[in-house]
Amino acid sequence: MGGDLARRLPGVFRTDPTTRAAYSSDASLYRQVPAAVAEPRSAEELARVLEVARDAGLPVTMRGGGTSIAGNSIGTGVVVDTSRHLDRILAIDPDARTAVVQPGVVLDDLRAAAGEYGLTFGPDPSTHSRCTLGGMIGNNSCGSHSVAWGTTSDNVVALTMLTADGRELHVRRGTSGDAALDAELTRLRDAHLAPLRTELGRFGRQVSGYGLHHLLPERGFDVAKALVGSEGTCGVVTEATVRLVPVPNARVLAVLGFPDVFVAAELAPVVAGMGALTVEGMASDMLDALRSQPGRAAAGAELCEGGGWLYCEVGGDSVADAREAAHALVEGVRERLPEVTSVVVDDPRKMRALWWIREAGSGIVTRRPGGGRRGPGGRTRPCRPPTSPDTCATCTR
């Protein structure tokens, strides 16, 4: 079958065993060897990939940076890698505070380009150096600054996408770009108004499942936002217009230490109400796991004492203003919990070192104490290369 795919679309499909093995995993515990990997160089080639896969009866899985820890970017059919070629920032409008990007654009590349105008893309997951905008849109990614600047769905303005049958849609607030589809979506929404209003959109990081609440009349029937988080099941993004936000002139990081992560979680909403840009939690077991990695026994020396921590970044017009706001935040928490510990940092390098602890720890779930990858379901055997193109030694034990 692989040869047939390659013949129909030369230079796009890769079906050799090495490539298929390389794409059989992502940052998750799971393994699935694909039938083929596609690397389209344009939206037109991506449409052809969908056509060829449809004719062959193969499912399609979209893949950006492969940073998912839930197996989102692996599959047994055609894995489409947008990060190889569909990685251009097409436009930045500093006045409208928007950017137009292809799905394979790496988040840090967009942030660097927008930074020239004093802007950034708000959501910033810990994998910001390698995750792509397409993957963030597929998963409705959050990140530490989503407390202040929202999740990915809050920052998507419009999407150009391909449906499974090859239609191109231009979705935005008010329409999917297709009158018949708008009518179907309206019927779906109107049949479930009560649960959409009472069960979805209840809190900022409610990102699992389909965002159908964005179709509500009071939310402007925003089809683009409703499709964020659908993981490519409703369509494949070829281009996205996203909102950019201004960056504070100065930022300071206050890390608060609590007796345990439960106390930290209890006080997180209080801290958020104090105007923090980030309220990112970390438990002591994550730090212990990080310290168990080779050469990292001293990780976290910069932290204050505690069994759970909150990373609270605050902004200001100057470093002095931001530092004052950070200390005010610490004192505000201390009034509620006198035993809270803290460290306040305004040096960018020290801030980066502290954030690294939190970001590095988030990937430890996929690693064994010796550094090897865990197997599916948390098994601690090291992952081996597939014994054949169609089997994975770890998954088939």
Short mmCIF file of C-alpha atoms in Angstrom, two decimals:
data_model
loop_
_atom_site.label_atom_id
_atom_site.label_comp_id
_atom_site.label_asym_id
_atom_site.label_seq_id
_atom_site.Cartn_x
_atom_site.Cartn_y
_atom_site.Cartn_z
CA MET A 1 0.00 0.00 0.00
CA GLY A 2 2.87 2.37 0.81
CA GLY A 3 4.17 2.16 -2.74
CA ASP A 4 0.74 3.03 -4.14
CA LEU A 5 0.55 6.13 -1.94
CA ALA A 6 4.02 7.29 -2.98
CA ARG A 7 3.25 6.79 -6.66
CA ARG A 8 0.08 8.86 -6.47
CA LEU A 9 1.84 11.76 -4.78
CA PRO A 10 5.61 11.60 -5.35
CA GLY A 11 7.86 13.43 -2.91
CA VAL A 12 5.15 13.80 -0.28
CA PHE A 13 4.60 10.33 1.16
CA ARG A 14 7.36 8.52 3.04
CA THR A 15 6.81 4.81 3.59
CA ASP A 16 10.26 3.47 4.46
CA PRO A 17 10.53 1.51 7.75
CA THR A 18 12.85 4.05 9.40
CA THR A 19 10.46 6.96 8.88
CA ARG A 20 7.44 4.96 9.97
CA ALA A 21 9.28 3.85 13.11
CA ALA A 22 10.31 7.43 13.89
CA TYR A 23 6.70 8.59 13.67
CA SER A 24 5.32 5.70 15.73
CA SER A 25 5.70 7.71 18.94
CA ASP A 26 5.29 11.21 20.26
CA ALA A 27 5.83 12.58 23.77
CA SER A 28 3.24 10.15 25.15
CA LEU A 29 3.61 6.59 26.39
CA TYR A 30 1.90 5.15 23.34
CA ARG A 31 3.15 3.58 20.11
CA GLN A 32 1.37 3.19 16.77
CA VAL A 33 3.27 2.50 13.56
CA PRO A 34 1.68 4.48 10.69
CA ALA A 35 1.12 3.09 7.21
CA ALA A 36 2.76 6.22 5.80
CA VAL A 37 4.00 9.69 6.71
CA ALA A 38 3.05 12.66 4.53
CA GLU A 39 4.97 15.93 4.37
CA PRO A 40 2.89 18.27 2.18
CA ARG A 41 4.57 21.41 0.89
CA SER A 42 1.40 23.42 0.27
CA ALA A 43 -2.28 23.52 1.10
CA GLU A 44 -2.96 22.02 -2.32
CA GLU A 45 -0.71 19.05 -1.57
CA LEU A 46 -2.36 18.65 1.80
CA ALA A 47 -5.73 18.43 0.05
CA ARG A 48 -4.29 15.75 -2.23
CA VAL A 49 -3.01 13.84 0.81
CA LEU A 50 -6.54 13.76 2.22
CA GLU A 51 -7.89 12.59 -1.14
CA VAL A 52 -5.34 9.79 -1.49
CA ALA A 53 -5.87 8.66 2.10
CA ARG A 54 -9.64 8.72 1.61
CA ASP A 55 -9.38 6.60 -1.54
CA ALA A 56 -7.13 4.13 0.29
CA GLY A 57 -9.47 3.92 3.28
CA LEU A 58 -6.77 5.15 5.67
CA PRO A 59 -7.40 7.40 8.68
CA VAL A 60 -5.47 10.65 8.84
CA THR A 61 -3.68 11.95 11.94
CA MET A 62 -2.29 15.48 11.96
CA ARG A 63 1.06 16.09 13.63
CA GLY A 64 2.95 19.24 14.51
CA GLY A 65 5.81 19.06 16.99
CA GLY A 66 4.78 15.67 18.37
CA THR A 67 4.71 17.11 21.90
CA SER A 68 1.40 15.58 22.95
CA ILE A 69 1.49 13.37 26.04
CA ALA A 70 -1.86 11.77 25.23
CA GLY A 71 -1.02 10.07 21.93
CA ASN A 72 -2.79 12.71 19.85
CA SER A 73 -0.24 12.78 17.04
CA ILE A 74 0.21 9.06 16.29
CA GLY A 75 -1.99 6.67 14.33
CA THR A 76 -2.04 3.57 12.16
CA GLY A 77 -3.02 5.36 8.93
CA VAL A 78 -1.40 8.43 7.40
CA VAL A 79 0.42 10.77 9.78
CA VAL A 80 0.64 14.24 8.24
CA ASP A 81 3.62 16.28 9.45
CA THR A 82 2.98 20.00 8.92
CA SER A 83 6.14 21.13 10.71
CA ARG A 84 8.44 20.20 7.81
CA HIS A 85 7.15 22.61 5.15
CA LEU A 86 3.93 24.38 6.25
CA ASP A 87 5.83 26.53 8.72
CA ARG A 88 5.56 30.11 7.46
CA ILE A 89 4.40 33.21 9.30
CA LEU A 90 2.38 34.76 6.50
CA ALA A 91 1.63 38.14 8.05
CA ILE A 92 1.76 40.16 11.26
CA ASP A 93 -0.49 43.18 11.69
CA PRO A 94 0.75 45.13 14.74
CA ASP A 95 -2.17 47.57 14.54
CA ALA A 96 -4.85 44.87 14.52
CA ARG A 97 -2.66 42.73 16.81
CA THR A 98 -3.08 39.64 14.68
CA ALA A 99 -0.87 37.16 12.87
CA VAL A 100 -1.61 34.79 10.00
CA VAL A 101 0.31 31.53 10.23
CA GLN A 102 0.55 28.09 8.68
CA PRO A 103 -0.06 25.16 11.05
CA GLY A 104 3.59 24.09 11.27
CA VAL A 105 4.85 27.38 12.74
CA VAL A 106 6.68 26.78 16.02
CA LEU A 107 5.29 28.88 18.86
CA ASP A 108 8.64 30.42 19.84
CA ASP A 109 9.19 31.51 16.23
CA LEU A 110 5.86 33.35 16.27
CA ARG A 111 6.64 34.87 19.65
CA ALA A 112 10.03 36.09 18.40
CA ALA A 113 8.50 37.66 15.29
CA ALA A 114 5.66 39.27 17.24
CA GLY A 115 8.12 40.45 19.89
CA GLU A 116 9.59 42.93 17.41
CA TYR A 117 6.30 44.83 17.78
CA GLY A 118 6.02 44.41 21.56
CA LEU A 119 3.45 41.64 21.12
CA THR A 120 3.22 37.93 21.82
CA PHE A 121 0.88 34.97 21.44
CA GLY A 122 -0.68 34.52 24.87
CA PRO A 123 -0.94 30.74 25.37
CA ASP A 124 2.51 29.30 26.12
CA PRO A 125 2.66 25.60 27.05
CA SER A 126 5.90 24.27 28.48
CA THR A 127 6.83 22.89 25.05
CA HIS A 128 6.86 26.40 23.52
CA SER A 129 10.26 25.85 21.91
CA ARG A 130 8.94 23.04 19.68
CA CYS A 131 5.13 22.87 19.71
CA THR A 132 3.37 24.20 16.62
CA LEU A 133 0.37 26.47 16.22
CA GLY A 134 -1.52 23.71 14.43
CA GLY A 135 -1.03 21.38 17.38
CA MET A 136 -2.01 24.11 19.82
CA ILE A 137 -5.20 24.73 17.86
CA GLY A 138 -5.92 21.00 17.71
CA ASN A 139 -5.51 20.60 21.47
CA ASN A 140 -6.69 24.04 22.65
CA SER A 141 -3.40 24.48 24.46
CA CYS A 142 -3.17 26.66 27.54
CA GLY A 143 0.17 27.38 29.14
CA SER A 144 1.11 29.42 32.16
CA HIS A 145 0.00 32.81 30.79
CA SER A 146 -3.48 31.58 29.89
CA VAL A 147 -4.54 32.88 33.30
CA ALA A 148 -4.21 36.40 31.95
CA TRP A 149 -4.30 35.98 28.17
CA GLY A 150 -6.62 33.02 27.67
CA THR A 151 -6.36 29.61 26.04
CA THR A 152 -5.74 29.04 22.34
CA SER A 153 -9.47 29.19 21.57
CA ASP A 154 -9.63 32.64 23.15
CA ASN A 155 -6.89 33.78 20.78
CA VAL A 156 -8.06 32.30 17.46
CA VAL A 157 -9.80 34.74 15.12
CA ALA A 158 -10.31 32.68 11.95
CA LEU A 159 -9.28 29.38 10.39
CA THR A 160 -8.92 28.10 6.85
CA MET A 161 -9.43 24.36 6.87
CA LEU A 162 -10.10 21.31 4.75
CA THR A 163 -12.88 18.86 5.50
CA ALA A 164 -12.55 15.11 5.03
CA ASP A 165 -14.29 15.35 1.66
CA GLY A 166 -11.86 18.01 0.43
CA ARG A 167 -13.93 21.16 0.86
CA GLU A 168 -12.13 24.32 1.92
CA LEU A 169 -13.84 26.33 4.64
CA HIS A 170 -13.08 29.81 5.94
CA VAL A 171 -14.49 29.74 9.47
CA ARG A 172 -14.77 32.69 11.79
CA ARG A 173 -17.17 34.37 14.18
CA GLY A 174 -20.66 34.22 12.70
CA THR A 175 -20.15 31.60 10.00
CA SER A 176 -18.39 28.47 8.82
CA GLY A 177 -18.32 29.91 5.32
CA ASP A 178 -20.94 27.38 4.22
CA ALA A 179 -24.63 28.20 4.61
CA ALA A 180 -25.75 24.58 4.72
CA LEU A 181 -23.18 23.74 7.39
CA ASP A 182 -24.19 26.81 9.39
CA ALA A 183 -27.76 25.54 9.36
CA GLU A 184 -26.68 22.10 10.59
CA LEU A 185 -24.56 23.59 13.37
CA THR A 186 -27.45 25.83 14.40
CA ARG A 187 -29.79 22.82 14.62
CA LEU A 188 -27.22 20.93 16.69
CA ARG A 189 -26.78 23.89 19.01
CA ASP A 190 -30.50 24.59 19.43
CA ALA A 191 -31.20 20.96 20.30
CA HIS A 192 -28.81 21.16 23.26
CA LEU A 193 -28.99 24.73 24.50
CA ALA A 194 -29.35 23.86 28.20
CA PRO A 195 -26.26 21.66 28.60
CA LEU A 196 -24.19 23.92 26.36
CA ARG A 197 -24.99 26.84 28.62
CA THR A 198 -24.64 25.07 31.95
CA GLU A 199 -21.93 22.47 31.40
CA LEU A 200 -19.43 24.00 28.96
CA GLY A 201 -17.35 27.13 29.28
CA ARG A 202 -17.70 27.18 33.05
CA PHE A 203 -14.03 27.91 33.75
CA GLY A 204 -11.07 29.20 31.78
CA ARG A 205 -9.17 25.96 31.22
CA GLN A 206 -12.12 23.73 30.40
CA VAL A 207 -10.49 22.55 27.18
CA SER A 208 -11.45 18.88 26.86
CA GLY A 209 -14.02 17.87 24.26
CA TYR A 210 -15.72 19.95 21.60
CA GLY A 211 -16.19 23.67 22.30
CA LEU A 212 -19.81 23.76 21.18
CA HIS A 213 -20.62 26.52 23.67
CA HIS A 214 -18.90 28.92 21.28
CA LEU A 215 -21.82 28.37 18.90
CA LEU A 216 -24.28 29.89 21.37
CA PRO A 217 -25.98 33.10 20.15
CA GLU A 218 -24.60 35.10 23.08
CA ARG A 219 -21.10 34.01 22.07
CA GLY A 220 -21.56 35.14 18.49
CA PHE A 221 -21.79 31.70 16.82
CA ASP A 222 -17.99 31.61 16.68
CA VAL A 223 -17.26 28.55 14.53
CA ALA A 224 -13.50 29.11 14.57
CA LYS A 225 -13.33 28.97 18.36
CA ALA A 226 -15.70 25.98 18.42
CA LEU A 227 -13.29 24.00 16.24
CA VAL A 228 -10.28 24.69 18.45
CA GLY A 229 -9.60 21.56 20.48
CA SER A 230 -11.27 19.19 18.02
CA GLU A 231 -7.89 17.54 17.30
CA GLY A 232 -8.38 17.44 13.54
CA THR A 233 -11.54 15.32 13.75
CA CYS A 234 -13.70 17.99 12.09
CA GLY A 235 -11.19 19.38 9.63
CA VAL A 236 -7.54 20.04 8.91
CA VAL A 237 -6.20 23.56 9.48
CA THR A 238 -4.17 25.02 6.62
CA GLU A 239 -4.00 28.62 7.85
CA ALA A 240 -4.91 30.43 11.05
CA THR A 241 -5.42 34.05 12.04
CA VAL A 242 -4.58 34.47 15.70
CA ARG A 243 -4.76 37.31 18.17
CA LEU A 244 -1.61 38.83 19.66
CA VAL A 245 -1.37 40.57 23.02
CA PRO A 246 0.97 43.33 24.25
CA VAL A 247 3.87 42.30 26.46
CA PRO A 248 4.39 44.20 29.74
CA ASN A 249 7.47 46.41 29.79
CA ALA A 250 8.84 44.43 32.71
CA ARG A 251 8.03 41.13 34.39
CA VAL A 252 9.01 39.69 37.77
CA LEU A 253 8.52 36.13 39.00
CA ALA A 254 7.35 35.31 42.51
CA VAL A 255 7.44 31.62 43.45
CA LEU A 256 5.30 30.78 46.48
CA GLY A 257 5.98 27.68 48.57
CA PHE A 258 3.17 25.86 50.40
CA PRO A 259 3.04 22.86 52.76
CA ASP A 260 1.70 20.71 49.94
CA VAL A 261 0.18 20.97 46.48
CA PHE A 262 -3.37 20.85 47.87
CA VAL A 263 -2.90 24.04 49.84
CA ALA A 264 -1.31 25.59 46.76
CA ALA A 265 -4.33 24.61 44.65
CA GLU A 266 -6.72 26.01 47.25
CA LEU A 267 -5.03 29.41 47.15
CA ALA A 268 -4.47 29.52 43.37
CA PRO A 269 -7.80 31.30 42.64
CA VAL A 270 -6.94 33.88 45.28
CA VAL A 271 -3.59 34.56 43.66
CA ALA A 272 -5.21 34.80 40.23
CA GLY A 273 -7.56 37.43 41.62
CA MET A 274 -4.57 39.50 42.66
CA GLY A 275 -3.66 40.20 39.05
CA ALA A 276 -0.92 37.63 38.45
CA LEU A 277 -0.12 36.87 34.80
CA THR A 278 0.61 33.25 35.70
CA VAL A 279 -0.52 30.93 38.49
CA GLU A 280 1.26 27.72 37.56
CA GLY A 281 1.39 24.89 40.08
CA MET A 282 4.09 22.31 40.74
CA ALA A 283 4.05 19.44 43.21
CA SER A 284 7.02 18.07 45.10
CA ASP A 285 6.76 14.67 43.39
CA MET A 286 7.46 16.38 40.05
CA LEU A 287 10.57 17.95 41.54
CA ASP A 288 11.63 14.60 43.03
CA ALA A 289 11.21 12.96 39.62
CA LEU A 290 13.29 15.67 38.00
CA ARG A 291 16.04 15.22 40.59
CA SER A 292 16.07 11.48 39.91
CA GLN A 293 17.29 12.10 36.36
CA PRO A 294 21.01 11.67 35.68
CA GLY A 295 22.98 14.80 36.53
CA ARG A 296 20.01 16.67 38.00
CA ALA A 297 20.25 15.87 41.70
CA ALA A 298 20.60 19.58 42.52
CA ALA A 299 17.62 20.69 40.41
CA GLY A 300 15.38 23.14 42.20
CA ALA A 301 18.04 24.66 44.44
CA GLU A 302 16.66 28.08 43.47
CA LEU A 303 13.22 27.24 44.89
CA CYS A 304 11.92 28.27 48.28
CA GLU A 305 10.98 25.60 50.82
CA GLY A 306 7.72 23.79 50.30
CA GLY A 307 5.84 20.69 49.24
CA GLY A 308 3.98 22.51 46.48
CA TRP A 309 4.60 25.74 44.62
CA LEU A 310 2.84 28.41 42.59
CA TYR A 311 4.74 30.28 39.88
CA CYS A 312 3.27 33.79 39.87
CA GLU A 313 4.52 36.23 37.28
CA VAL A 314 3.49 39.88 37.48
CA GLY A 315 4.02 42.74 35.07
CA GLY A 316 4.66 46.46 35.33
CA ASP A 317 5.78 49.54 33.46
CA SER A 318 9.23 49.12 34.99
CA VAL A 319 11.18 46.46 36.87
CA ALA A 320 10.68 48.46 40.07
CA ASP A 321 6.90 48.56 39.53
CA ALA A 322 6.77 44.82 38.76
CA ARG A 323 8.94 44.00 41.79
CA GLU A 324 6.68 46.07 44.03
CA ALA A 325 3.62 44.28 42.67
CA ALA A 326 5.28 40.90 43.24
CA HIS A 327 6.06 41.67 46.87
CA ALA A 328 2.51 42.97 47.35
CA LEU A 329 1.20 39.69 45.99
CA VAL A 330 3.39 37.70 48.39
CA GLU A 331 2.19 39.77 51.34
CA GLY A 332 -1.41 39.34 50.25
CA VAL A 333 -1.02 35.56 50.30
CA ARG A 334 0.88 35.69 53.60
CA GLU A 335 -2.09 37.42 55.23
CA ARG A 336 -4.11 34.27 54.49
CA LEU A 337 -1.31 31.78 55.13
CA PRO A 338 1.51 33.16 57.30
CA GLU A 339 3.75 30.12 56.75
CA VAL A 340 3.98 30.60 52.98
CA THR A 341 7.55 30.87 51.71
CA SER A 342 8.63 32.84 48.68
CA VAL A 343 11.38 33.85 46.30
CA VAL A 344 11.06 36.95 44.10
CA VAL A 345 13.28 37.15 41.02
CA ASP A 346 13.66 39.94 38.46
CA ASP A 347 16.83 38.79 36.70
CA PRO A 348 15.73 37.23 33.37
CA ARG A 349 18.30 34.44 33.61
CA LYS A 350 17.21 33.46 37.09
CA MET A 351 13.57 33.63 36.04
CA ARG A 352 14.36 31.35 33.10
CA ALA A 353 16.14 28.91 35.46
CA LEU A 354 13.08 28.73 37.71
CA TRP A 355 10.70 28.27 34.80
CA TRP A 356 12.95 25.52 33.45
CA ILE A 357 12.30 23.47 36.61
CA ARG A 358 8.56 23.62 36.00
CA GLU A 359 8.82 22.97 32.27
CA ALA A 360 11.34 20.14 32.51
CA GLY A 361 9.32 18.44 35.19
CA SER A 362 6.21 18.30 32.99
CA GLY A 363 7.79 15.70 30.70
CA ILE A 364 9.09 13.42 33.44
CA VAL A 365 5.93 11.28 33.29
CA THR A 366 7.27 9.65 30.12
CA ARG A 367 10.71 8.84 31.57
CA ARG A 368 12.16 6.16 33.81
CA PRO A 369 14.48 7.10 36.71
CA GLY A 370 17.44 6.09 34.53
CA GLY A 371 16.30 8.36 31.70
CA GLY A 372 14.75 5.73 29.41
CA ARG A 373 11.22 6.03 28.09
CA ARG A 374 8.38 4.34 29.90
CA GLY A 375 6.15 1.88 28.10
CA PRO A 376 2.40 2.27 27.54
CA GLY A 377 0.39 2.26 30.74
CA GLY A 378 3.41 3.36 32.75
CA ARG A 379 5.49 0.20 32.27
CA THR A 380 9.13 0.97 32.92
CA ARG A 381 10.79 -1.06 30.19
CA PRO A 382 12.85 0.99 27.75
CA CYS A 383 11.30 1.52 24.34
CA ARG A 384 12.95 -0.45 21.54
CA PRO A 385 12.84 0.11 17.81
CA PRO A 386 10.02 -1.82 16.10
CA THR A 387 11.04 -5.36 15.18
CA SER A 388 9.25 -4.84 11.88
CA PRO A 389 7.56 -1.85 10.25
CA ASP A 390 4.20 -2.99 11.61
CA THR A 391 5.00 -3.88 15.22
CA CYS A 392 6.47 -2.13 18.20
CA ALA A 393 8.46 -4.29 20.60
CA THR A 394 7.28 -2.36 23.66
CA CYS A 395 3.58 -2.33 22.77
CA THR A 396 3.30 -5.98 21.79
CA ARG A 397 4.87 -7.58 24.86
#
